[in-house]
Amino acid sequence: MRGSPSTQGEPSTSATVDDSYSADRVDDSQLFLSLPALNQAASYLAQTASFLTQCLPVPGYVGRLSVQTSSAESAGTNSSRSQAQAESVSGGSPSQENTGQMVPSHVFQNGASLFQGLVERARKTVRGSADDIGWLQQDQSLPTTEDGTARFLEILDSVRKNEHKLPDSVVYLLVPGLFSNHGPLYFVKTKAYFSKMGLACHIAKIHSESSVSKNAREIKEYIEEIYWGSRKRVLLLGHSKGGVDSAAALSLYWPQLKDKVAGLVLAQSPYGGSPVASDILREGQLGDYVRLRKIMEILVSKVLKGDLQALEDLTYERRKEFLQQHPLPPEVPIVSFHTEASITPSVLTALSHVAHLELPIAADGNSTRIPVVMPLSAAMAACSQLLVARYGEKSDGLVTRKDAEVPGSVVVRPERKLDHAWMVYSSMKEEPGNQADTSQVCEALLTLLVEVAQKRRHDMAMKDE
């Protein structure tokens, strides 16, 4: 059956399918060296589908099955070619009766499409976000980044020696990320730290589970309100989705904000997208098979009274679409900060203080506060290891290091292991004496941003001269 010659001028479908899927199997296998069971299953499915596809005929005759032809094809020169094909397959003369069953060609074509679709879906599931992670760095048309890690560490060392250089000529606006409305201690420690230094600092009270465009407008209104009330420009520090929302505000409303904003720090923000959001919400990904999308929809929409679009806006497709339409203005001073989660035993047993519970007033007239804690560090460590196992990418548990780098920004890449929740929630364990706490890290990042803004203004002045 496979040895019969193909009709001249008609391409061999089986050969094409075999070559393409054998190449795909090689690429997919590289993604799952650490998951042999899943790799073996995907490879088996691809081999099976490819074999079955080879067994399906192209228009013409294969085996002992003859294919119906139209009346136009049976006339003229095509009739002789069909006769030769029938003779070749049956092994007899044209006068011999063909006893094979007449089958419409579209049946085989639909069958081939079905199996090809199954293979493509399996390949899409196996690869997941492998082709998307770090897409910003692969785009040669975008501006390059500058490494500011060494200068950041110098500033951080000075901060820990009580050498503070943040100016009081600006107002500092902290923009929280997802689920901040349900974590009342989000950024609270950092705000109190800045206030003790005599600096004007605010936390943006946005609905964190809203879409990027909705939050961008609310941040724009925050900035305008602060500026008109203080006549001071605003320095923003956005964490996680808060950084994405803040960048969107500058992209969408820069003509109204260019005289009111001094710069932006994006701390652990999925500026390019998040593989976690994509793998849960994208069609054909792992979330489709365990109904994670439905679970997240219920959690966000029903329980948290939010909008699922808040998560969808962090998928790679949405981020690519948004950034193509609304890129950041090149004159905005930007600092990007990203880290890698730790998996040490001390981290796995740490508890993060996310809220507090007030008990009824006792007989002595005093109320009692009980801390509400969660094992956030352990959860971030588990997510980080999953991303390493599946994609070989380092992350803070939710955002890969590659996706957190904003093109054209000064990037801080510390070696210290810090997970995604560390920046905003205090651990019940005291920080080691030789390590900076979250507030000091935020101060160092904003101090670096001030220097970047000053250098940029100087460079522009020199260029004008």
Tab-separated table of C-alpha atoms in Angstrom:
chain	number	residue	atom	x	y	z
A	1	MET	CA	0.000	0.000	0.000
A	2	ARG	CA	2.798	2.440	0.860
A	3	GLY	CA	4.900	1.195	-2.069
A	4	SER	CA	2.447	2.262	-4.826
A	5	PRO	CA	3.559	5.305	-6.788
A	6	SER	CA	1.795	8.611	-6.169
A	7	THR	CA	-0.006	10.399	-8.964
A	8	GLN	CA	2.144	12.882	-10.848
A	9	GLY	CA	1.439	16.485	-9.867
A	10	GLU	CA	-0.261	15.532	-6.597
A	11	PRO	CA	1.809	16.021	-3.413
A	12	SER	CA	2.181	13.203	-0.957
A	13	THR	CA	0.168	14.105	2.155
A	14	SER	CA	1.562	11.258	4.232
A	15	ALA	CA	5.171	12.306	3.693
A	16	THR	CA	4.448	15.905	4.633
A	17	VAL	CA	2.682	14.955	7.838
A	18	ASP	CA	5.426	12.538	8.812
A	19	ASP	CA	8.238	15.082	8.382
A	20	SER	CA	6.538	17.922	10.252
A	21	TYR	CA	5.429	15.882	13.228
A	22	SER	CA	8.742	14.134	13.624
A	23	ALA	CA	10.355	17.578	13.943
A	24	ASP	CA	7.740	18.672	16.460
A	25	ARG	CA	8.365	15.597	18.566
A	26	VAL	CA	12.038	16.511	18.798
A	27	ASP	CA	11.227	20.067	19.942
A	28	ASP	CA	8.594	18.976	22.444
A	29	SER	CA	10.776	16.327	23.984
A	30	GLN	CA	13.327	18.950	24.953
A	31	LEU	CA	10.731	20.672	27.125
A	32	PHE	CA	9.986	17.658	29.254
A	33	LEU	CA	13.261	15.957	30.056
A	34	SER	CA	12.354	16.356	33.721
A	35	LEU	CA	8.842	14.936	33.143
A	36	PRO	CA	9.426	11.629	31.326
A	37	ALA	CA	5.899	10.311	31.765
A	38	LEU	CA	4.269	13.296	30.103
A	39	ASN	CA	6.928	13.387	27.405
A	40	GLN	CA	6.388	9.706	26.623
A	41	ALA	CA	2.624	10.155	26.456
A	42	ALA	CA	2.890	13.140	24.112
A	43	SER	CA	5.383	11.337	21.881
A	44	TYR	CA	3.186	8.235	21.719
A	45	LEU	CA	0.152	10.298	20.759
A	46	ALA	CA	2.096	12.085	18.038
A	47	GLN	CA	3.453	8.780	16.644
A	48	THR	CA	0.010	7.168	16.669
A	49	ALA	CA	-1.691	10.076	14.969
A	50	SER	CA	1.086	10.345	12.394
A	51	PHE	CA	0.798	6.626	11.567
A	52	LEU	CA	-2.973	6.827	11.183
A	53	THR	CA	-2.622	9.905	9.004
A	54	GLN	CA	-0.261	8.003	6.716
A	55	CYS	CA	-2.878	5.325	6.335
A	56	LEU	CA	-5.425	7.853	5.099
A	57	PRO	CA	-5.392	8.309	1.310
A	58	VAL	CA	-5.039	11.422	-0.715
A	59	PRO	CA	-7.606	11.972	-3.474
A	60	GLY	CA	-7.164	8.994	-5.701
A	61	TYR	CA	-6.903	5.276	-4.898
A	62	VAL	CA	-5.202	3.613	-1.989
A	63	GLY	CA	-5.339	-0.051	-1.075
A	64	ARG	CA	-8.444	-1.727	-2.395
A	65	LEU	CA	-10.640	1.353	-1.837
A	66	SER	CA	-11.522	3.335	-4.938
A	67	VAL	CA	-12.547	6.949	-4.656
A	68	GLN	CA	-15.451	8.513	-6.495
A	69	THR	CA	-14.606	11.138	-9.068
A	70	SER	CA	-16.785	13.845	-10.520
A	71	SER	CA	-18.279	13.569	-13.961
A	72	ALA	CA	-15.919	16.272	-15.199
A	73	GLU	CA	-12.877	14.305	-14.057
A	74	SER	CA	-14.150	11.099	-15.721
A	75	ALA	CA	-14.239	12.865	-19.074
A	76	GLY	CA	-11.344	13.646	-21.410
A	77	THR	CA	-7.760	12.956	-20.432
A	78	ASN	CA	-8.554	12.510	-16.716
A	79	SER	CA	-10.473	9.333	-17.457
A	80	SER	CA	-7.350	7.608	-18.766
A	81	ARG	CA	-5.347	8.627	-15.693
A	82	SER	CA	-8.048	7.289	-13.345
A	83	GLN	CA	-8.084	4.071	-15.334
A	84	ALA	CA	-4.310	3.731	-14.969
A	85	GLN	CA	-4.565	4.300	-11.228
A	86	ALA	CA	-7.227	1.651	-10.873
A	87	GLU	CA	-5.107	-0.812	-12.818
A	88	SER	CA	-2.038	-0.063	-10.705
A	89	VAL	CA	-3.844	-0.613	-7.433
A	90	SER	CA	-5.869	-3.682	-8.353
A	91	GLY	CA	-3.013	-5.356	-10.208
A	92	GLY	CA	-5.236	-6.283	-13.128
A	93	SER	CA	-6.241	-4.904	-16.481
A	94	PRO	CA	-8.638	-2.034	-17.050
A	95	SER	CA	-11.279	-4.544	-17.996
A	96	GLN	CA	-11.148	-6.162	-14.559
A	97	GLU	CA	-14.019	-5.280	-12.255
A	98	ASN	CA	-13.064	-3.247	-9.207
A	99	THR	CA	-14.706	-4.911	-6.238
A	100	GLY	CA	-13.609	-2.205	-3.712
A	101	GLN	CA	-16.167	-0.075	-1.930
A	102	MET	CA	-16.738	3.403	-3.307
A	103	VAL	CA	-15.860	5.962	-0.573
A	104	PRO	CA	-16.121	9.780	-0.920
A	105	SER	CA	-12.726	11.483	-0.679
A	106	HIS	CA	-13.958	14.051	1.842
A	107	VAL	CA	-14.321	11.265	4.417
A	108	PHE	CA	-10.600	10.617	4.333
A	109	GLN	CA	-9.777	14.304	4.212
A	110	ASN	CA	-11.922	14.927	7.303
A	111	GLY	CA	-10.250	12.020	9.044
A	112	ALA	CA	-6.807	13.380	8.289
A	113	SER	CA	-7.822	16.813	9.538
A	114	LEU	CA	-9.209	15.277	12.720
A	115	PHE	CA	-5.986	13.482	13.610
A	116	GLN	CA	-3.856	16.447	12.623
A	117	GLY	CA	-5.997	18.589	14.914
A	118	LEU	CA	-5.487	16.162	17.789
A	119	VAL	CA	-1.738	16.206	17.304
A	120	GLU	CA	-1.667	20.008	17.108
A	121	ARG	CA	-3.734	20.291	20.287
A	122	ALA	CA	-1.430	17.860	22.094
A	123	ARG	CA	1.603	19.792	20.890
A	124	LYS	CA	0.060	23.092	22.030
A	125	THR	CA	-0.648	21.671	25.476
A	126	VAL	CA	2.824	20.204	25.851
A	127	ARG	CA	4.623	23.376	24.763
A	128	GLY	CA	2.403	25.662	26.829
A	129	SER	CA	4.065	29.076	27.117
A	130	ALA	CA	7.513	27.901	25.978
A	131	ASP	CA	7.368	30.020	22.807
A	132	ASP	CA	6.176	33.129	24.666
A	133	ILE	CA	8.437	33.463	27.699
A	134	GLY	CA	10.917	36.274	27.131
A	135	TRP	CA	9.327	37.453	23.890
A	136	LEU	CA	10.158	41.077	24.736
A	137	GLN	CA	13.873	40.298	24.778
A	138	GLN	CA	13.607	38.541	21.419
A	139	ASP	CA	12.030	41.549	19.705
A	140	GLN	CA	14.969	43.361	18.098
A	141	SER	CA	12.878	46.461	17.398
A	142	LEU	CA	12.523	47.286	21.105
A	143	PRO	CA	15.120	49.330	23.027
A	144	THR	CA	17.713	47.451	25.058
A	145	THR	CA	17.933	47.434	28.849
A	146	GLU	CA	20.710	48.701	31.108
A	147	ASP	CA	21.975	46.716	34.095
A	148	GLY	CA	21.644	48.773	37.278
A	149	THR	CA	22.205	45.975	39.798
A	150	ALA	CA	25.609	47.154	41.006
A	151	ARG	CA	24.424	50.719	41.597
A	152	PHE	CA	21.290	49.436	43.352
A	153	LEU	CA	23.376	47.376	45.787
A	154	GLU	CA	25.531	50.427	46.543
A	155	ILE	CA	22.438	52.501	47.293
A	156	LEU	CA	20.941	49.709	49.404
A	157	ASP	CA	24.102	49.497	51.485
A	158	SER	CA	23.917	53.252	52.111
A	159	VAL	CA	20.254	53.006	53.078
A	160	ARG	CA	21.043	50.354	55.656
A	161	LYS	CA	23.597	52.786	57.110
A	162	ASN	CA	20.816	55.375	57.513
A	163	GLU	CA	21.982	57.427	54.558
A	164	HIS	CA	18.727	58.506	52.932
A	165	LYS	CA	18.682	60.494	49.691
A	166	LEU	CA	15.067	60.398	48.576
A	167	PRO	CA	13.871	63.965	47.916
A	168	ASP	CA	10.747	65.428	49.513
A	169	SER	CA	10.076	67.439	46.369
A	170	VAL	CA	7.985	64.573	44.955
A	171	VAL	CA	5.117	62.412	46.197
A	172	TYR	CA	5.509	58.626	46.319
A	173	LEU	CA	2.603	56.482	45.125
A	174	LEU	CA	2.642	52.720	45.849
A	175	VAL	CA	0.405	50.687	43.516
A	176	PRO	CA	-0.516	47.191	44.802
A	177	GLY	CA	-1.186	44.097	42.728
A	178	LEU	CA	-3.813	41.378	42.592
A	179	PHE	CA	-5.888	40.578	45.670
A	180	SER	CA	-4.553	43.612	47.557
A	181	ASN	CA	-8.101	44.532	48.582
A	182	HIS	CA	-8.220	41.296	50.556
A	183	GLY	CA	-4.797	41.797	52.159
A	184	PRO	CA	-5.100	44.944	54.311
A	185	LEU	CA	-1.387	44.915	55.162
A	186	TYR	CA	-0.303	45.156	51.505
A	187	PHE	CA	2.412	47.898	51.376
A	188	VAL	CA	1.375	49.218	54.812
A	189	LYS	CA	4.796	48.694	56.371
A	190	THR	CA	6.544	50.492	53.508
A	191	LYS	CA	4.136	53.449	53.654
A	192	ALA	CA	4.749	53.856	57.412
A	193	TYR	CA	8.515	53.667	56.788
A	194	PHE	CA	8.376	56.491	54.235
A	195	SER	CA	6.152	58.601	56.484
A	196	LYS	CA	8.670	58.343	59.325
A	197	MET	CA	11.271	59.865	56.995
A	198	GLY	CA	8.947	62.815	56.409
A	199	LEU	CA	8.075	61.804	52.853
A	200	ALA	CA	4.572	62.077	51.395
A	201	CYS	CA	3.555	58.514	50.504
A	202	HIS	CA	0.199	57.087	49.410
A	203	ILE	CA	-1.155	53.636	48.561
A	204	ALA	CA	-3.441	53.621	45.519
A	205	LYS	CA	-6.815	52.225	46.566
A	206	ILE	CA	-7.779	50.563	43.320
A	207	HIS	CA	-9.880	47.460	42.758
A	208	SER	CA	-6.988	45.114	42.145
A	209	GLU	CA	-9.180	42.468	40.497
A	210	SER	CA	-10.277	44.852	37.744
A	211	SER	CA	-8.948	45.014	34.202
A	212	VAL	CA	-5.714	46.792	33.328
A	213	SER	CA	-7.513	49.539	31.396
A	214	LYS	CA	-9.919	50.276	34.262
A	215	ASN	CA	-7.123	50.436	36.835
A	216	ALA	CA	-5.035	52.577	34.503
A	217	ARG	CA	-7.746	55.226	34.485
A	218	GLU	CA	-8.055	55.117	38.294
A	219	ILE	CA	-4.276	55.530	38.665
A	220	LYS	CA	-4.352	58.456	36.259
A	221	GLU	CA	-7.000	60.114	38.437
A	222	TYR	CA	-4.906	59.413	41.552
A	223	ILE	CA	-1.882	61.100	40.002
A	224	GLU	CA	-3.878	64.141	38.940
A	225	GLU	CA	-5.461	64.465	42.367
A	226	ILE	CA	-2.074	64.247	44.118
A	227	TYR	CA	-0.495	66.737	41.747
A	228	TRP	CA	-3.221	69.353	42.009
A	229	GLY	CA	-3.261	69.005	45.778
A	230	SER	CA	0.499	69.200	46.344
A	231	ARG	CA	1.892	70.730	43.145
A	232	LYS	CA	4.516	67.998	43.282
A	233	ARG	CA	5.322	65.392	40.670
A	234	VAL	CA	4.669	61.740	41.448
A	235	LEU	CA	7.088	58.795	41.604
A	236	LEU	CA	5.290	55.471	41.221
A	237	LEU	CA	6.276	52.026	42.482
A	238	GLY	CA	3.985	49.266	41.257
A	239	HIS	CA	4.230	45.696	42.452
A	240	SER	CA	3.094	42.721	40.369
A	241	LYS	CA	-0.028	43.680	38.388
A	242	GLY	CA	0.218	47.117	40.006
A	243	GLY	CA	3.289	47.760	37.871
A	244	VAL	CA	1.423	46.673	34.738
A	245	ASP	CA	-1.534	48.922	35.662
A	246	SER	CA	0.794	51.877	36.319
A	247	ALA	CA	2.635	51.417	33.021
A	248	ALA	CA	-0.725	51.248	31.227
A	249	ALA	CA	-1.747	54.547	32.829
A	250	LEU	CA	1.378	56.217	31.427
A	251	SER	CA	0.893	54.622	28.013
A	252	LEU	CA	-2.779	55.590	27.703
A	253	TYR	CA	-2.722	59.023	29.315
A	254	TRP	CA	0.806	60.341	28.817
A	255	PRO	CA	-0.244	63.680	27.265
A	256	GLN	CA	-2.160	64.463	30.477
A	257	LEU	CA	0.492	62.992	32.835
A	258	LYS	CA	3.854	63.910	31.318
A	259	ASP	CA	4.232	66.985	33.537
A	260	LYS	CA	2.961	65.202	36.644
A	261	VAL	CA	4.980	61.941	36.699
A	262	ALA	CA	8.703	61.716	37.483
A	263	GLY	CA	9.191	57.984	36.845
A	264	LEU	CA	8.046	54.423	37.501
A	265	VAL	CA	9.460	51.346	39.255
A	266	LEU	CA	8.008	47.985	38.213
A	267	ALA	CA	8.752	45.447	40.958
A	268	GLN	CA	8.208	41.796	40.021
A	269	SER	CA	5.665	42.825	37.381
A	270	PRO	CA	4.607	40.532	34.493
A	271	TYR	CA	5.140	43.299	31.960
A	272	GLY	CA	5.548	40.790	29.130
A	273	GLY	CA	2.935	38.377	30.507
A	274	SER	CA	2.754	35.477	32.929
A	275	PRO	CA	3.015	31.750	32.128
A	276	VAL	CA	0.844	31.012	35.151
A	277	ALA	CA	-2.022	33.163	33.839
A	278	SER	CA	-1.577	31.837	30.297
A	279	ASP	CA	-1.475	28.166	31.280
A	280	ILE	CA	-4.638	28.559	33.368
A	281	LEU	CA	-6.737	30.708	31.043
A	282	ARG	CA	-5.589	30.075	27.466
A	283	GLU	CA	-7.544	27.659	25.307
A	284	GLY	CA	-5.775	24.334	24.837
A	285	GLN	CA	-3.578	24.717	27.923
A	286	LEU	CA	-3.513	22.679	31.124
A	287	GLY	CA	-6.358	24.690	32.632
A	288	ASP	CA	-8.748	23.255	30.028
A	289	TYR	CA	-8.236	19.719	31.273
A	290	VAL	CA	-8.744	20.269	34.996
A	291	ARG	CA	-11.290	23.114	34.661
A	292	LEU	CA	-8.981	25.620	36.305
A	293	ARG	CA	-10.442	28.432	34.223
A	294	LYS	CA	-13.925	27.742	35.587
A	295	ILE	CA	-12.581	27.578	39.135
A	296	MET	CA	-10.752	30.894	38.727
A	297	GLU	CA	-13.836	32.487	37.201
A	298	ILE	CA	-15.904	31.498	40.223
A	299	LEU	CA	-13.189	32.600	42.655
A	300	VAL	CA	-12.576	36.002	41.062
A	301	SER	CA	-16.117	36.876	39.955
A	302	LYS	CA	-18.264	35.354	42.676
A	303	VAL	CA	-16.068	35.223	45.765
A	304	LEU	CA	-13.786	38.247	45.268
A	305	LYS	CA	-16.349	40.280	43.290
A	306	GLY	CA	-13.763	41.024	40.639
A	307	ASP	CA	-13.375	40.662	36.885
A	308	LEU	CA	-11.705	37.644	35.300
A	309	GLN	CA	-10.265	40.017	32.726
A	310	ALA	CA	-7.825	41.116	35.434
A	311	LEU	CA	-6.107	37.740	34.985
A	312	GLU	CA	-6.715	37.504	31.244
A	313	ASP	CA	-4.909	40.824	30.776
A	314	LEU	CA	-1.747	39.141	32.114
A	315	THR	CA	-1.682	36.390	29.483
A	316	TYR	CA	0.910	36.651	26.740
A	317	GLU	CA	-1.666	37.236	23.998
A	318	ARG	CA	-3.240	40.183	25.815
A	319	ARG	CA	0.103	41.723	26.772
A	320	LYS	CA	1.414	41.483	23.200
A	321	GLU	CA	-1.750	43.061	21.852
A	322	PHE	CA	-1.745	45.876	24.410
A	323	LEU	CA	1.947	46.746	24.087
A	324	GLN	CA	1.754	46.814	20.305
A	325	GLN	CA	-1.075	49.333	20.495
A	326	HIS	CA	0.069	51.290	23.565
A	327	PRO	CA	3.854	51.218	24.100
A	328	LEU	CA	5.409	53.089	27.000
A	329	PRO	CA	6.575	56.614	26.110
A	330	PRO	CA	10.363	56.433	25.629
A	331	GLU	CA	10.998	59.528	27.778
A	332	VAL	CA	9.593	57.914	30.956
A	333	PRO	CA	12.364	56.909	33.431
A	334	ILE	CA	11.797	53.225	34.229
A	335	VAL	CA	13.422	50.808	36.693
A	336	SER	CA	12.610	47.078	36.502
A	337	PHE	CA	13.181	44.758	39.455
A	338	HIS	CA	12.878	40.963	39.444
A	339	THR	CA	13.953	38.098	41.688
A	340	GLU	CA	14.005	34.321	42.083
A	341	ALA	CA	12.154	32.362	44.750
A	342	SER	CA	14.046	30.273	47.292
A	343	ILE	CA	13.266	26.673	48.244
A	344	THR	CA	15.276	26.401	51.451
A	345	PRO	CA	13.665	24.626	54.442
A	346	SER	CA	13.409	27.896	56.371
A	347	VAL	CA	11.425	29.461	53.522
A	348	LEU	CA	9.104	26.487	53.214
A	349	THR	CA	8.149	26.764	56.879
A	350	ALA	CA	7.814	30.561	56.948
A	351	LEU	CA	4.428	32.218	57.461
A	352	SER	CA	3.499	35.615	56.032
A	353	HIS	CA	1.425	38.098	58.016
A	354	VAL	CA	-1.291	39.218	55.559
A	355	ALA	CA	-3.974	40.606	57.890
A	356	HIS	CA	-5.139	40.763	61.475
A	357	LEU	CA	-8.317	39.781	63.252
A	358	GLU	CA	-9.730	41.932	66.018
A	359	LEU	CA	-11.514	40.102	68.829
A	360	PRO	CA	-14.400	41.712	70.723
A	361	ILE	CA	-13.430	44.210	73.407
A	362	ALA	CA	-12.516	42.473	76.632
A	363	ALA	CA	-13.675	43.401	80.122
A	364	ASP	CA	-10.682	45.709	80.578
A	365	GLY	CA	-11.749	47.745	77.557
A	366	ASN	CA	-8.881	46.627	75.322
A	367	SER	CA	-9.296	44.725	72.071
A	368	THR	CA	-7.049	41.856	71.063
A	369	ARG	CA	-5.527	41.493	67.611
A	370	ILE	CA	-4.680	38.078	66.246
A	371	PRO	CA	-2.406	37.930	63.166
A	372	VAL	CA	-3.756	36.177	60.086
A	373	VAL	CA	-0.927	34.247	58.479
A	374	MET	CA	-0.527	32.192	55.304
A	375	PRO	CA	2.291	29.962	53.979
A	376	LEU	CA	2.849	32.208	50.958
A	377	SER	CA	6.569	31.443	50.712
A	378	ALA	CA	5.910	27.716	50.419
A	379	ALA	CA	3.299	28.323	47.713
A	380	MET	CA	5.680	30.569	45.761
A	381	ALA	CA	8.468	27.995	46.053
A	382	ALA	CA	6.179	25.260	44.705
A	383	CYS	CA	5.091	27.409	41.740
A	384	SER	CA	8.701	28.338	41.052
A	385	GLN	CA	9.741	24.709	40.881
A	386	LEU	CA	6.867	23.896	38.539
A	387	LEU	CA	8.016	26.601	36.132
A	388	VAL	CA	11.582	25.280	36.302
A	389	ALA	CA	10.394	21.715	35.661
A	390	ARG	CA	8.172	22.642	32.746
A	391	TYR	CA	10.048	25.493	31.084
A	392	GLY	CA	13.477	25.626	32.715
A	393	GLU	CA	12.814	29.275	33.622
A	394	LYS	CA	13.664	31.028	36.878
A	395	SER	CA	10.908	33.024	38.547
A	396	ASP	CA	9.713	34.482	41.829
A	397	GLY	CA	6.888	31.936	41.809
A	398	LEU	CA	4.529	33.817	39.502
A	399	VAL	CA	6.618	35.993	37.164
A	400	THR	CA	9.643	34.803	35.198
A	401	ARG	CA	12.734	36.957	35.319
A	402	LYS	CA	12.664	37.461	31.550
A	403	ASP	CA	9.082	38.724	31.459
A	404	ALA	CA	9.708	41.288	34.227
A	405	GLU	CA	12.270	43.305	32.256
A	406	VAL	CA	10.816	46.382	30.561
A	407	PRO	CA	12.581	47.321	27.293
A	408	GLY	CA	14.544	50.539	27.673
A	409	SER	CA	14.585	50.349	31.478
A	410	VAL	CA	17.373	50.118	34.029
A	411	VAL	CA	17.114	46.548	35.323
A	412	VAL	CA	17.939	45.351	38.836
A	413	ARG	CA	18.770	41.624	38.988
A	414	PRO	CA	19.768	40.808	42.591
A	415	GLU	CA	21.165	37.395	43.439
A	416	ARG	CA	19.310	37.316	46.736
A	417	LYS	CA	16.431	34.842	46.641
A	418	LEU	CA	13.118	36.663	47.175
A	419	ASP	CA	9.681	35.336	46.264
A	420	HIS	CA	6.766	37.265	44.825
A	421	ALA	CA	4.990	37.867	48.138
A	422	TRP	CA	8.079	39.041	50.049
A	423	MET	CA	7.926	42.570	48.651
A	424	VAL	CA	4.627	43.430	50.320
A	425	TYR	CA	3.946	41.028	53.178
A	426	SER	CA	6.090	40.747	56.287
A	427	SER	CA	7.290	37.349	57.412
A	428	MET	CA	6.602	36.266	60.979
A	429	LYS	CA	10.337	35.576	61.165
A	430	GLU	CA	12.715	38.469	61.620
A	431	GLU	CA	14.927	39.354	58.659
A	432	PRO	CA	18.569	38.265	59.053
A	433	GLY	CA	20.718	41.052	60.434
A	434	ASN	CA	22.819	41.210	57.276
A	435	GLN	CA	19.838	41.531	54.921
A	436	ALA	CA	17.699	44.526	54.012
A	437	ASP	CA	13.962	44.467	54.655
A	438	THR	CA	11.208	45.240	52.147
A	439	SER	CA	10.960	48.944	52.969
A	440	GLN	CA	14.691	49.464	52.504
A	441	VAL	CA	14.575	47.675	49.147
A	442	CYS	CA	11.719	49.929	47.999
A	443	GLU	CA	13.663	53.009	49.131
A	444	ALA	CA	16.753	51.877	47.216
A	445	LEU	CA	14.724	51.223	44.064
A	446	LEU	CA	13.112	54.668	44.179
A	447	THR	CA	16.481	56.309	44.900
A	448	LEU	CA	17.890	54.587	41.826
A	449	LEU	CA	14.896	55.826	39.829
A	450	VAL	CA	15.618	59.405	40.929
A	451	GLU	CA	19.188	59.042	39.659
A	452	VAL	CA	17.989	57.582	36.368
A	453	ALA	CA	15.587	60.497	35.906
A	454	GLN	CA	18.319	63.047	36.665
A	455	LYS	CA	20.713	61.409	34.232
A	456	ARG	CA	18.061	61.345	31.539
A	457	ARG	CA	17.281	65.042	31.989
A	458	HIS	CA	20.998	65.815	31.815
A	459	ASP	CA	21.427	63.784	28.631
A	460	MET	CA	18.454	65.510	26.995
A	461	ALA	CA	19.820	68.935	27.953
A	462	MET	CA	23.215	68.097	26.466
A	463	LYS	CA	21.550	66.832	23.320
A	464	ASP	CA	19.549	70.044	22.927
A	465	GLU	CA	22.697	72.133	23.267
